[in-house]
Amino acid sequence: MNGACPLFGPSQEPRDCGSCSHGNGRARTELLPKQLLHLEGDPATTIYGVLEGFLRETRTLEDGRIVGLRIVRPGDLVGTETLSRDSYQCTVEALTGARLCRATLPELERNLLAQPSEGLRLSRAVEDGASRLRDGMVALGSMSAEERVKSALLQLIGEVPAGTWVTLPLTRKELGELLGLALATVSRTIQKLARAGLLEVRGRRVRVPPTSTPRTERLVR
Amino acid sequence: MNGACPLFGPSQEPRDCGSCSHGNGRARTELLPKQLLHLEGDPATTIYGVLEGFLRETRTLEDGRIVGLRIVRPGDLVGTETLSRDSYQCTVEALTGARLCRATLPELERNLLAQPSEGLRLSRAVEDGASRLRDGMVALGSMSAEERVKSALLQLIGEVPAGTWVTLPLTRKELGELLGLALATVSRTIQKLARAGLLEVRGRRVRVPPTSTPRTERLVR
DNA sequence: CGGTATCTTGAATTTCCTCAAAAAGCGTGG
DNA sequence: CCACGCTTTTTGAGGAAATTCAAGATACCG
């Protein structure tokens, strides 16, 4: 989960990212849980690659409604608005502690000239972000509350073997913002999945039951 | 609306895109209305830039539900999945007649080595696509049917002066897929906007009333 | 002009939301 | 370790919004 800088490519500790234009020290940013990386509207100066931790990207409407766009995970880029606009379009906030590498536009340009053969890397990483957004749109545009919650939880639980407790990095409210659902609906739906035997829930901790024999009963409210 | 190749940058007719590696002829694709560019799952070989016309990007769920991801307009890129996966993630279909320029991955790489100073152009264009997706997510995630329809229509009507009739390139069904709404809801909502005086509607033709004094009456069902 | 696809509209129903209160979880300081 | 306060979560009841189903109207194409 380390050593690969999403901005400049894989590299060995401790000397690398020489192209980050910071001598042999790298340009890094560390965040504590709940810390903001930037707000929408801030001048867009820096693009970041996530080395460790989880963040989330949101947008806020005039009336205060918050929309979650995606969960940002290790390997992902944030702040890519820097490439084509002068202020950030969305807000990025750490959900857990996080370590990021970073670069400004001039640094990226310099790196590009130094290693043109790596030139598609950045485009590829930006495309990966777009791909995740497409997945989110599919969920929002065509899935029921239950389907959305189920797929989001599965993503968040990830690769962990069944039976392992996982602490979700999101509150129900944040999940709701991400899934386009009200807090109460998220909670209810999670309970419904739990009653159906697909999931065990203890507040923010969650797991797939070890002997995962989903009850055959039909899901009911 | 022409002469600017979203893939390789602005250029003068008729000799340009020399970097398209097709001598001085350019690599172009022309589409008729309703014609498919590619289906999700097809091997991803080619990335396209739209020169003229409108297309739409969709995804289909196993059960046949279709989700509209975005309307693709001149200046936009499609098929960017080519950069980071080996099959297309979404389906692209022409809504109107369309002209595209195109390039394969090796062509992009060749171009990059030839003109490293242009290297951020592609990343920027991919980011523009992501930015549009974020706008779509905000609509799906937090807006009511009325808000979604209103903002979509305004986008589709675009820069045209008030009073000009515009033919929407989408059916109600397609609009619904794009906005995460049922066909009937789209139709009803459009009629509601019309009754409120915000819009005149004649089937697929639409305009902002010439003396656009929106009726002061409250919008009612 | 006829045939087909698209659009409009109604009625009944489902899904999800809002409001609100109670329960549970969590951290802190005594 | 427990009590306290605070945040988060659960749950209920009622209501609003959007869906489904279906019929009829309109527009479009050859």
Short mmCIF file of C-alpha atoms (C1' of nucleotides) in Angstrom, two decimals:
data_model
loop_
_atom_site.label_atom_id
_atom_site.label_comp_id
_atom_site.label_asym_id
_atom_site.label_seq_id
_atom_site.Cartn_x
_atom_site.Cartn_y
_atom_site.Cartn_z
CA MET A 1 0.00 0.00 0.00
CA ASN A 2 3.05 2.22 -0.25
CA GLY A 3 5.92 3.25 -2.46
CA ALA A 4 3.66 3.84 -5.43
CA CYS A 5 3.15 7.50 -6.02
CA PRO A 6 -0.01 7.87 -8.06
CA LEU A 7 1.34 11.10 -9.47
CA PHE A 8 4.76 10.09 -10.61
CA GLY A 9 4.71 6.35 -10.63
CA PRO A 10 6.09 3.52 -8.58
CA SER A 11 9.41 4.11 -6.93
CA GLN A 12 11.61 2.75 -4.23
CA GLU A 13 11.96 4.22 -0.81
CA PRO A 14 13.73 6.34 0.12
CA ARG A 15 14.99 8.07 -2.99
CA ASP A 16 12.52 8.72 -5.67
CA CYS A 17 10.11 11.19 -7.03
CA GLY A 18 13.24 13.19 -7.71
CA SER A 19 11.03 14.77 -10.28
CA CYS A 20 8.89 16.20 -7.54
CA SER A 21 11.38 19.01 -7.62
CA HIS A 22 11.97 18.85 -3.94
CA GLY A 23 15.45 17.43 -3.98
CA ASN A 24 15.26 13.96 -2.60
CA GLY A 25 12.64 14.86 -0.04
CA ARG A 26 9.23 14.36 -1.51
CA ALA A 27 6.40 16.81 -1.42
CA ARG A 28 4.00 15.25 1.04
CA THR A 29 0.89 16.28 2.83
CA GLU A 30 -0.43 14.58 5.94
CA LEU A 31 -3.98 14.86 7.16
CA LEU A 32 -5.75 13.97 10.35
CA PRO A 33 -9.26 12.53 10.33
CA LYS A 34 -11.83 15.19 9.45
CA GLN A 35 -9.17 17.58 8.25
CA LEU A 36 -9.94 19.50 5.09
CA LEU A 37 -7.61 19.36 2.13
CA HIS A 38 -9.41 22.12 0.29
CA LEU A 39 -12.81 23.67 -0.21
CA GLU A 40 -14.65 24.10 -3.47
CA GLY A 41 -13.90 27.55 -4.72
CA ASP A 42 -10.39 27.65 -3.32
CA PRO A 43 -7.75 28.48 -5.93
CA ALA A 44 -6.71 25.22 -7.52
CA THR A 45 -2.96 24.98 -7.23
CA THR A 46 -2.11 21.45 -6.33
CA ILE A 47 -2.94 17.97 -7.43
CA TYR A 48 -2.57 15.13 -4.94
CA GLY A 49 -2.08 11.40 -5.03
CA VAL A 50 -3.24 9.34 -2.09
CA LEU A 51 -0.60 7.11 -0.55
CA GLU A 52 -2.48 6.07 2.56
CA GLY A 53 -5.90 6.63 4.07
CA PHE A 54 -9.37 7.53 2.89
CA LEU A 55 -10.82 10.88 1.98
CA ARG A 56 -14.06 12.00 0.46
CA GLU A 57 -14.88 14.41 -2.30
CA THR A 58 -18.08 16.42 -1.93
CA ARG A 59 -19.94 19.37 -3.32
CA THR A 60 -22.26 21.69 -1.48
CA LEU A 61 -25.31 23.40 -2.96
CA GLU A 62 -26.22 27.01 -2.18
CA ASP A 63 -28.84 25.82 0.26
CA GLY A 64 -26.38 23.70 2.21
CA ARG A 65 -27.20 20.28 0.81
CA ILE A 66 -24.06 18.19 0.51
CA VAL A 67 -23.47 15.69 -2.26
CA GLY A 68 -20.83 13.02 -1.86
CA LEU A 69 -19.07 12.36 -5.15
CA ARG A 70 -16.74 9.54 -4.23
CA ILE A 71 -14.57 7.97 -1.61
CA VAL A 72 -10.94 8.59 -2.44
CA ARG A 73 -8.65 5.68 -1.72
CA PRO A 74 -4.95 4.94 -1.89
CA GLY A 75 -3.79 5.19 -5.47
CA ASP A 76 -6.43 7.76 -6.37
CA LEU A 77 -5.85 11.35 -7.41
CA VAL A 78 -7.62 14.38 -5.98
CA GLY A 79 -7.53 18.00 -6.90
CA THR A 80 -7.32 17.22 -10.59
CA GLU A 81 -9.36 20.34 -11.24
CA THR A 82 -5.96 22.00 -11.07
CA LEU A 83 -5.40 20.75 -14.60
CA SER A 84 -8.16 22.70 -16.23
CA ARG A 85 -9.70 25.31 -14.00
CA ASP A 86 -8.46 27.85 -11.57
CA SER A 87 -10.50 26.90 -8.57
CA TYR A 88 -11.42 23.59 -7.06
CA GLN A 89 -14.84 22.32 -7.99
CA CYS A 90 -15.21 20.16 -4.93
CA THR A 91 -14.28 19.86 -1.32
CA VAL A 92 -11.93 17.15 -0.11
CA GLU A 93 -11.80 16.04 3.47
CA ALA A 94 -9.93 13.24 5.21
CA LEU A 95 -12.07 10.46 6.64
CA THR A 96 -9.13 8.76 8.28
CA GLY A 97 -5.56 9.86 8.77
CA ALA A 98 -4.00 10.16 5.33
CA ARG A 99 -0.72 10.65 3.56
CA LEU A 100 -0.63 12.26 0.14
CA CYS A 101 2.00 13.20 -2.36
CA ARG A 102 1.46 16.38 -4.26
CA ALA A 103 2.54 18.46 -7.21
CA THR A 104 1.77 21.83 -8.70
CA LEU A 105 1.08 22.36 -12.36
CA PRO A 106 4.58 23.65 -13.14
CA GLU A 107 6.02 20.63 -11.39
CA LEU A 108 3.91 18.33 -13.51
CA GLU A 109 5.00 20.11 -16.65
CA ARG A 110 8.61 19.89 -15.67
CA ASN A 111 8.25 16.22 -14.97
CA LEU A 112 6.58 15.67 -18.29
CA LEU A 113 9.43 17.25 -20.18
CA ALA A 114 11.93 15.22 -18.19
CA GLN A 115 10.13 11.92 -18.80
CA PRO A 116 7.83 12.15 -21.77
CA SER A 117 7.55 8.40 -21.85
CA GLU A 118 5.61 8.62 -18.61
CA GLY A 119 3.29 11.16 -20.09
CA LEU A 120 0.19 9.04 -20.26
CA ARG A 121 0.40 8.12 -16.62
CA LEU A 122 -1.36 11.24 -15.49
CA SER A 123 -4.11 10.94 -18.08
CA ARG A 124 -4.62 7.37 -17.04
CA ALA A 125 -4.92 8.32 -13.38
CA VAL A 126 -7.41 11.06 -14.18
CA GLU A 127 -9.38 8.59 -16.24
CA ASP A 128 -9.45 6.18 -13.31
CA GLY A 129 -11.10 8.91 -11.28
CA ALA A 130 -13.66 9.44 -14.02
CA SER A 131 -14.33 5.75 -14.10
CA ARG A 132 -15.18 5.78 -10.40
CA LEU A 133 -17.50 8.70 -10.97
CA ARG A 134 -19.28 6.73 -13.66
CA ASP A 135 -19.82 3.91 -11.21
CA GLY A 136 -21.30 6.39 -8.77
CA MET A 137 -23.64 7.75 -11.42
CA VAL A 138 -24.89 4.31 -12.22
CA ALA A 139 -25.73 3.80 -8.56
CA LEU A 140 -27.46 7.15 -8.21
CA GLY A 141 -29.22 7.00 -11.51
CA SER A 142 -30.71 3.57 -11.49
CA MET A 143 -30.43 1.70 -8.25
CA SER A 144 -32.89 1.43 -5.39
CA ALA A 145 -31.89 2.40 -1.87
CA GLU A 146 -31.23 -1.20 -1.02
CA GLU A 147 -29.06 -1.79 -4.05
CA ARG A 148 -27.09 1.37 -3.42
CA VAL A 149 -26.42 0.61 0.20
CA LYS A 150 -25.51 -2.96 -0.53
CA SER A 151 -23.01 -2.10 -3.23
CA ALA A 152 -21.50 0.75 -1.24
CA LEU A 153 -20.99 -1.47 1.79
CA LEU A 154 -19.44 -4.19 -0.28
CA GLN A 155 -17.02 -1.69 -1.75
CA LEU A 156 -16.15 -0.30 1.64
CA ILE A 157 -15.69 -3.70 3.18
CA GLY A 158 -13.55 -4.58 0.24
CA GLU A 159 -11.19 -7.49 0.16
CA VAL A 160 -11.42 -8.45 3.82
CA PRO A 161 -12.21 -12.15 4.41
CA ALA A 162 -15.74 -12.86 5.63
CA GLY A 163 -16.03 -12.79 9.38
CA THR A 164 -13.67 -9.86 9.91
CA TRP A 165 -15.09 -6.76 11.52
CA VAL A 166 -14.51 -3.60 9.52
CA THR A 167 -15.03 -0.09 10.82
CA LEU A 168 -16.71 2.04 8.19
CA PRO A 169 -14.92 5.35 7.75
CA LEU A 170 -18.27 7.08 7.20
CA THR A 171 -21.22 8.04 9.33
CA ARG A 172 -24.74 7.21 8.18
CA LYS A 173 -25.18 10.83 7.25
CA GLU A 174 -22.09 10.78 5.06
CA LEU A 175 -23.17 7.52 3.49
CA GLY A 176 -26.48 9.12 2.73
CA GLU A 177 -24.81 12.06 1.04
CA LEU A 178 -22.77 9.68 -1.04
CA LEU A 179 -25.74 7.56 -2.03
CA GLY A 180 -28.31 10.28 -2.47
CA LEU A 181 -30.37 8.97 0.45
CA ALA A 182 -31.58 10.39 3.73
CA LEU A 183 -29.74 9.38 6.86
CA ALA A 184 -32.75 7.51 8.14
CA THR A 185 -33.08 5.56 4.92
CA VAL A 186 -29.47 4.45 5.09
CA SER A 187 -29.89 3.26 8.64
CA ARG A 188 -33.11 1.44 7.91
CA THR A 189 -31.67 -0.21 4.85
CA ILE A 190 -28.61 -1.39 6.69
CA GLN A 191 -30.82 -2.93 9.34
CA LYS A 192 -32.85 -4.60 6.68
CA LEU A 193 -29.73 -6.16 5.15
CA ALA A 194 -28.70 -7.25 8.63
CA ARG A 195 -32.07 -8.86 9.29
CA ALA A 196 -31.72 -10.67 5.99
CA GLY A 197 -28.47 -12.14 7.25
CA LEU A 198 -26.25 -10.47 4.67
CA LEU A 199 -24.47 -8.40 7.23
CA GLU A 200 -23.78 -8.01 10.90
CA VAL A 201 -23.84 -4.50 12.26
CA ARG A 202 -22.60 -2.94 15.47
CA GLY A 203 -22.81 0.78 15.03
CA ARG A 204 -20.10 1.72 12.61
CA ARG A 205 -18.56 -1.72 12.67
CA VAL A 206 -19.77 -4.16 10.12
CA ARG A 207 -18.95 -7.60 8.82
CA VAL A 208 -20.11 -10.32 6.53
CA PRO A 209 -21.20 -13.15 8.83
CA PRO A 210 -18.49 -15.84 9.08
CA THR A 211 -20.79 -18.70 8.09
CA SER A 212 -22.34 -16.58 5.43
CA THR A 213 -25.45 -18.53 4.64
CA PRO A 214 -27.77 -15.70 3.73
CA ARG A 215 -31.17 -16.49 5.11
CA THR A 216 -33.42 -17.58 2.38
CA GLU A 217 -36.32 -15.52 3.63
CA ARG A 218 -37.38 -12.83 1.29
CA LEU A 219 -36.18 -9.36 2.25
CA VAL A 220 -39.05 -7.57 3.88
CA ARG A 221 -39.43 -4.22 5.47
CA MET B 1 -17.26 24.93 -33.69
CA ASN B 2 -14.59 23.43 -35.88
CA GLY B 3 -10.89 23.20 -36.47
CA ALA B 4 -10.14 22.39 -32.85
CA CYS B 5 -9.25 18.77 -32.39
CA PRO B 6 -9.87 17.92 -28.76
CA LEU B 7 -7.29 15.20 -28.98
CA PHE B 8 -4.37 17.01 -30.49
CA GLY B 9 -5.18 20.64 -30.12
CA PRO B 10 -6.36 23.50 -32.28
CA SER B 11 -5.22 23.54 -35.84
CA GLN B 12 -6.00 25.10 -39.16
CA GLU B 13 -7.96 23.46 -41.89
CA PRO B 14 -7.07 21.72 -44.01
CA ARG B 15 -3.65 20.50 -42.96
CA ASP B 16 -3.30 19.60 -39.35
CA CYS B 17 -3.34 16.82 -36.89
CA GLY B 18 -0.23 15.74 -38.76
CA SER B 19 0.51 14.00 -35.52
CA CYS B 20 -2.45 11.77 -36.05
CA SER B 21 0.00 9.61 -37.91
CA HIS B 22 -2.17 9.44 -40.93
CA GLY B 23 -0.03 11.54 -43.20
CA ASN B 24 -1.91 14.68 -43.84
CA GLY B 25 -5.24 12.97 -43.97
CA ARG B 26 -6.76 12.89 -40.53
CA ALA B 27 -8.20 9.93 -38.74
CA ARG B 28 -11.88 10.71 -38.68
CA THR B 29 -15.05 8.93 -37.86
CA GLU B 30 -18.47 10.00 -39.00
CA LEU B 31 -21.69 8.88 -37.40
CA LEU B 32 -25.33 9.07 -38.36
CA PRO B 33 -28.01 9.72 -35.78
CA LYS B 34 -28.58 6.67 -33.56
CA GLN B 35 -25.42 5.03 -34.79
CA LEU B 36 -23.31 3.29 -32.17
CA LEU B 37 -19.70 4.20 -31.68
CA HIS B 38 -19.06 1.31 -29.35
CA LEU B 39 -20.69 -0.88 -26.73
CA GLU B 40 -19.59 -1.38 -23.18
CA GLY B 41 -17.47 -4.47 -23.08
CA ASP B 42 -16.03 -3.94 -26.55
CA PRO B 43 -12.23 -3.96 -26.61
CA ALA B 44 -11.10 -0.41 -25.93
CA THR B 45 -8.80 0.57 -28.74
CA THR B 46 -9.60 4.12 -29.68
CA ILE B 47 -10.14 7.44 -28.02
CA TYR B 48 -12.24 10.04 -29.82
CA GLY B 49 -12.66 13.78 -29.79
CA VAL B 50 -15.93 15.27 -30.89
CA LEU B 51 -15.67 17.85 -33.66
CA GLU B 52 -19.35 18.18 -34.45
CA GLY B 53 -22.62 16.76 -33.19
CA PHE B 54 -23.98 15.26 -30.01
CA LEU B 55 -23.62 11.79 -28.62
CA ARG B 56 -24.51 10.15 -25.38
CA GLU B 57 -22.63 7.91 -23.04
CA THR B 58 -24.65 5.23 -21.23
CA ARG B 59 -24.30 2.12 -19.17
CA THR B 60 -26.66 -0.81 -19.04
CA LEU B 61 -27.32 -2.98 -16.01
CA GLU B 62 -27.72 -6.73 -16.22
CA ASP B 63 -31.48 -6.39 -16.03
CA GLY B 64 -31.61 -3.97 -18.93
CA ARG B 65 -31.94 -0.68 -17.08
CA ILE B 66 -30.04 2.04 -18.91
CA VAL B 67 -28.25 4.87 -17.17
CA GLY B 68 -27.31 7.98 -19.09
CA LEU B 69 -23.95 9.29 -17.94
CA ARG B 70 -23.61 12.44 -19.99
CA ILE B 71 -24.30 14.17 -23.21
CA VAL B 72 -21.11 14.42 -25.22
CA ARG B 73 -20.67 17.66 -27.08
CA PRO B 74 -18.17 19.16 -29.49
CA GLY B 75 -14.84 19.52 -27.76
CA ASP B 76 -15.45 16.53 -25.50
CA LEU B 77 -13.57 13.27 -25.46
CA VAL B 78 -15.12 9.82 -25.49
CA GLY B 79 -13.65 6.39 -25.20
CA THR B 80 -11.10 7.53 -22.66
CA GLU B 81 -11.38 4.11 -21.03
CA THR B 82 -8.81 3.21 -23.67
CA LEU B 83 -6.24 4.86 -21.44
CA SER B 84 -6.58 2.55 -18.52
CA ARG B 85 -8.61 -0.55 -19.25
CA ASP B 86 -8.91 -2.97 -22.04
CA SER B 87 -12.58 -2.75 -22.69
CA TYR B 88 -15.00 0.14 -22.85
CA GLN B 89 -16.96 0.73 -19.70
CA CYS B 90 -19.80 2.49 -21.42
CA THR B 91 -21.74 2.63 -24.61
CA VAL B 92 -21.55 5.65 -26.89
CA GLU B 93 -24.21 6.43 -29.43
CA ALA B 94 -24.76 9.39 -31.73
CA LEU B 95 -27.81 11.50 -31.04
CA THR B 96 -27.30 13.63 -34.11
CA GLY B 97 -24.97 13.26 -37.04
CA ALA B 98 -21.43 13.61 -35.70
CA ARG B 99 -17.86 13.99 -36.79
CA LEU B 100 -15.06 12.76 -34.55
CA CYS B 101 -11.32 12.66 -34.68
CA ARG B 102 -9.68 9.62 -33.21
CA ALA B 103 -6.45 8.07 -32.06
CA THR B 104 -5.22 4.78 -30.74
CA LEU B 105 -3.03 4.44 -27.71
CA PRO B 106 0.19 3.99 -29.69
CA GLU B 107 -0.69 7.09 -31.69
CA LEU B 108 -1.15 9.08 -28.52
CA GLU B 109 2.16 7.85 -27.20
CA ARG B 110 3.91 8.73 -30.40
CA ASN B 111 2.40 12.17 -30.35
CA LEU B 112 3.46 12.65 -26.79
CA LEU B 113 7.07 11.88 -27.56
CA ALA B 114 6.96 14.20 -30.53
CA GLN B 115 5.45 17.08 -28.57
CA PRO B 116 5.98 16.62 -24.87
CA SER B 117 5.04 20.23 -24.27
CA GLU B 118 1.50 19.32 -25.27
CA GLY B 119 1.47 16.50 -22.79
CA LEU B 120 -0.96 17.95 -20.33
CA ARG B 121 -3.58 18.57 -22.99
CA LEU B 122 -4.90 15.06 -22.83
CA SER B 123 -5.03 15.00 -19.05
CA ARG B 124 -6.87 18.27 -19.13
CA ALA B 125 -9.42 16.96 -21.58
CA VAL B 126 -9.98 13.83 -19.52
CA GLU B 127 -10.42 16.01 -16.45
CA ASP B 128 -13.02 18.07 -18.29
CA GLY B 129 -14.98 14.90 -18.82
CA ALA B 130 -14.71 14.07 -15.13
CA SER B 131 -15.89 17.54 -14.28
CA ARG B 132 -19.04 17.00 -16.31
CA LEU B 133 -19.63 13.72 -14.55
CA ARG B 134 -19.38 15.49 -11.21
CA ASP B 135 -22.05 17.92 -12.33
CA GLY B 136 -24.23 15.00 -13.26
CA MET B 137 -23.73 13.38 -9.89
CA VAL B 138 -24.74 16.54 -8.11
CA ALA B 139 -27.95 16.56 -10.10
CA LEU B 140 -28.70 12.91 -9.45
CA GLY B 141 -27.68 12.99 -5.84
CA SER B 142 -29.44 16.03 -4.57
CA MET B 143 -31.91 17.59 -6.91
CA SER B 144 -35.65 17.07 -7.24
CA ALA B 145 -37.18 15.99 -10.51
CA GLU B 146 -38.10 19.56 -11.29
CA GLU B 147 -34.63 20.89 -10.62
CA ARG B 148 -33.03 18.16 -12.69
CA VAL B 149 -35.27 18.67 -15.66
CA LYS B 150 -34.92 22.42 -15.52
CA SER B 151 -31.15 22.37 -15.42
CA ALA B 152 -30.89 19.71 -18.11
CA LEU B 153 -33.14 21.66 -20.45
CA LEU B 154 -31.23 24.85 -19.86
CA GLN B 155 -28.02 23.07 -20.70
CA LEU B 156 -29.49 21.55 -23.81
CA ILE B 157 -31.00 24.80 -24.97
CA GLY B 158 -27.65 26.39 -24.34
CA GLU B 159 -26.66 29.76 -25.68
CA VAL B 160 -29.56 30.25 -28.02
CA PRO B 161 -31.33 33.62 -27.61
CA ALA B 162 -34.73 33.45 -25.94
CA GLY B 163 -37.55 32.94 -28.41
CA THR B 164 -35.66 30.53 -30.65
CA TRP B 165 -37.07 27.06 -31.07
CA VAL B 166 -34.59 24.31 -30.29
CA THR B 167 -35.09 20.64 -31.11
CA LEU B 168 -33.93 18.50 -28.23
CA PRO B 169 -31.65 15.71 -29.41
CA LEU B 170 -33.17 13.39 -26.82
CA THR B 171 -36.46 11.59 -26.37
CA ARG B 172 -38.24 11.77 -23.03
CA LYS B 173 -37.09 8.27 -22.31
CA GLU B 174 -33.47 9.20 -22.92
CA LEU B 175 -33.83 12.29 -20.79
CA GLY B 176 -35.22 10.11 -18.05
CA GLU B 177 -32.26 7.78 -18.27
CA LEU B 178 -29.92 10.73 -18.04
CA LEU B 179 -31.72 12.27 -15.10
CA GLY B 180 -32.56 9.15 -13.19
CA LEU B 181 -36.30 9.66 -13.72
CA ALA B 182 -39.09 7.69 -15.29
CA LEU B 183 -40.25 8.72 -18.73
CA ALA B 184 -43.60 9.79 -17.34
CA THR B 185 -42.01 11.96 -14.70
CA VAL B 186 -39.93 13.78 -17.29
CA SER B 187 -42.96 14.47 -19.41
CA ARG B 188 -45.05 15.64 -16.49
CA THR B 189 -42.29 17.88 -15.21
CA ILE B 190 -41.73 19.48 -18.58
CA GLN B 191 -45.45 20.22 -18.81
CA LYS B 192 -45.35 21.73 -15.36
CA LEU B 193 -42.51 24.03 -16.35
CA ALA B 194 -44.46 24.96 -19.45
CA ARG B 195 -47.58 25.76 -17.45
CA ALA B 196 -45.44 27.92 -15.21
CA GLY B 197 -44.42 29.90 -18.27
CA LEU B 198 -40.75 29.01 -18.10
CA LEU B 199 -40.87 27.10 -21.32
CA GLU B 200 -42.87 26.48 -24.43
CA VAL B 201 -43.07 22.92 -25.63
CA ARG B 202 -44.12 21.35 -28.90
CA GLY B 203 -43.15 17.73 -28.73
CA ARG B 204 -39.40 17.63 -28.97
CA ARG B 205 -39.14 21.30 -29.82
CA VAL B 206 -38.72 23.68 -26.98
CA ARG B 207 -38.01 27.34 -26.39
CA VAL B 208 -37.81 29.97 -23.74
CA PRO B 209 -40.78 32.26 -24.38
CA PRO B 210 -39.72 35.42 -26.27
CA THR B 211 -41.18 37.84 -23.72
CA SER B 212 -39.89 35.72 -20.94
CA THR B 213 -41.85 37.05 -18.01
CA PRO B 214 -42.21 33.92 -15.99
CA ARG B 215 -45.69 33.83 -14.53
CA THR B 216 -45.60 34.69 -10.93
CA GLU B 217 -47.97 31.90 -9.97
CA ARG B 218 -46.47 29.30 -7.77
CA LEU B 219 -45.54 26.09 -9.52
CA VAL B 220 -48.23 23.56 -8.81
CA ARG B 221 -48.82 20.03 -9.90
"C1'" DC C 1 -52.66 8.82 -45.67
"C1'" DG C 2 -51.58 5.08 -42.61
"C1'" DG C 3 -48.46 3.09 -39.41
"C1'" DT C 4 -45.25 3.59 -35.82
"C1'" DA C 5 -42.82 5.80 -32.34
"C1'" DT C 6 -43.19 9.21 -29.02
"C1'" DC C 7 -45.57 11.91 -25.73
"C1'" DT C 8 -49.21 13.14 -22.40
"C1'" DT C 9 -52.10 12.24 -18.64
"C1'" DG C 10 -54.71 9.76 -14.92
"C1'" DA C 11 -55.12 6.56 -10.97
"C1'" DA C 12 -53.18 3.57 -7.78
"C1'" DT C 13 -49.05 2.26 -5.46
"C1'" DT C 14 -44.39 2.22 -3.81
"C1'" DT C 15 -40.42 4.29 -2.28
"C1'" DC C 16 -38.22 7.40 0.18
"C1'" DC C 17 -38.31 11.59 3.03
"C1'" DT C 18 -39.27 14.49 7.13
"C1'" DC C 19 -39.90 15.08 11.76
"C1'" DA C 20 -39.22 13.46 16.07
"C1'" DA C 21 -38.06 10.78 20.00
"C1'" DA C 22 -35.56 7.23 22.15
"C1'" DA C 23 -31.48 4.17 22.30
"C1'" DA C 24 -26.78 3.17 21.74
"C1'" DG C 25 -21.95 4.29 21.33
"C1'" DC C 26 -17.90 6.99 22.57
"C1'" DG C 27 -14.69 9.90 24.94
"C1'" DT C 28 -13.54 12.49 29.06
"C1'" DG C 29 -12.85 13.54 33.59
"C1'" DG C 30 -13.74 12.42 38.16
"C1'" DC D 1 -14.37 2.04 36.58
"C1'" DC D 2 -18.36 4.77 36.23
"C1'" DA D 3 -21.06 8.83 35.25
"C1'" DC D 4 -21.89 12.43 32.15
"C1'" DG D 5 -22.46 14.76 27.90
"C1'" DC D 6 -22.25 14.54 23.19
"C1'" DT D 7 -22.63 12.49 18.77
"C1'" DT D 8 -24.46 8.96 16.11
"C1'" DT D 9 -27.82 5.52 15.21
"C1'" DT D 10 -32.26 3.35 15.32
"C1'" DT D 11 -37.06 3.37 14.80
"C1'" DG D 12 -41.93 5.02 14.19
"C1'" DA D 13 -45.66 7.61 11.98
"C1'" DG D 14 -47.28 10.38 8.45
"C1'" DG D 15 -46.70 12.58 4.13
"C1'" DA D 16 -44.60 13.94 -0.27
"C1'" DA D 17 -42.47 12.61 -4.40
"C1'" DA D 18 -41.81 9.72 -8.04
"C1'" DT D 19 -43.01 5.15 -10.12
"C1'" DT D 20 -45.84 1.83 -12.57
"C1'" DC D 21 -49.42 0.64 -15.50
"C1'" DA D 22 -52.21 1.83 -18.97
"C1'" DA D 23 -54.97 4.40 -22.21
"C1'" DG D 24 -55.38 7.94 -25.35
"C1'" DA D 25 -53.30 11.83 -28.08
"C1'" DT D 26 -49.86 13.70 -31.04
"C1'" DA D 27 -46.05 13.89 -34.05
"C1'" DC D 28 -43.25 11.99 -37.63
"C1'" DC D 29 -41.92 9.28 -41.87
"C1'" DG D 30 -42.38 7.22 -46.06
#
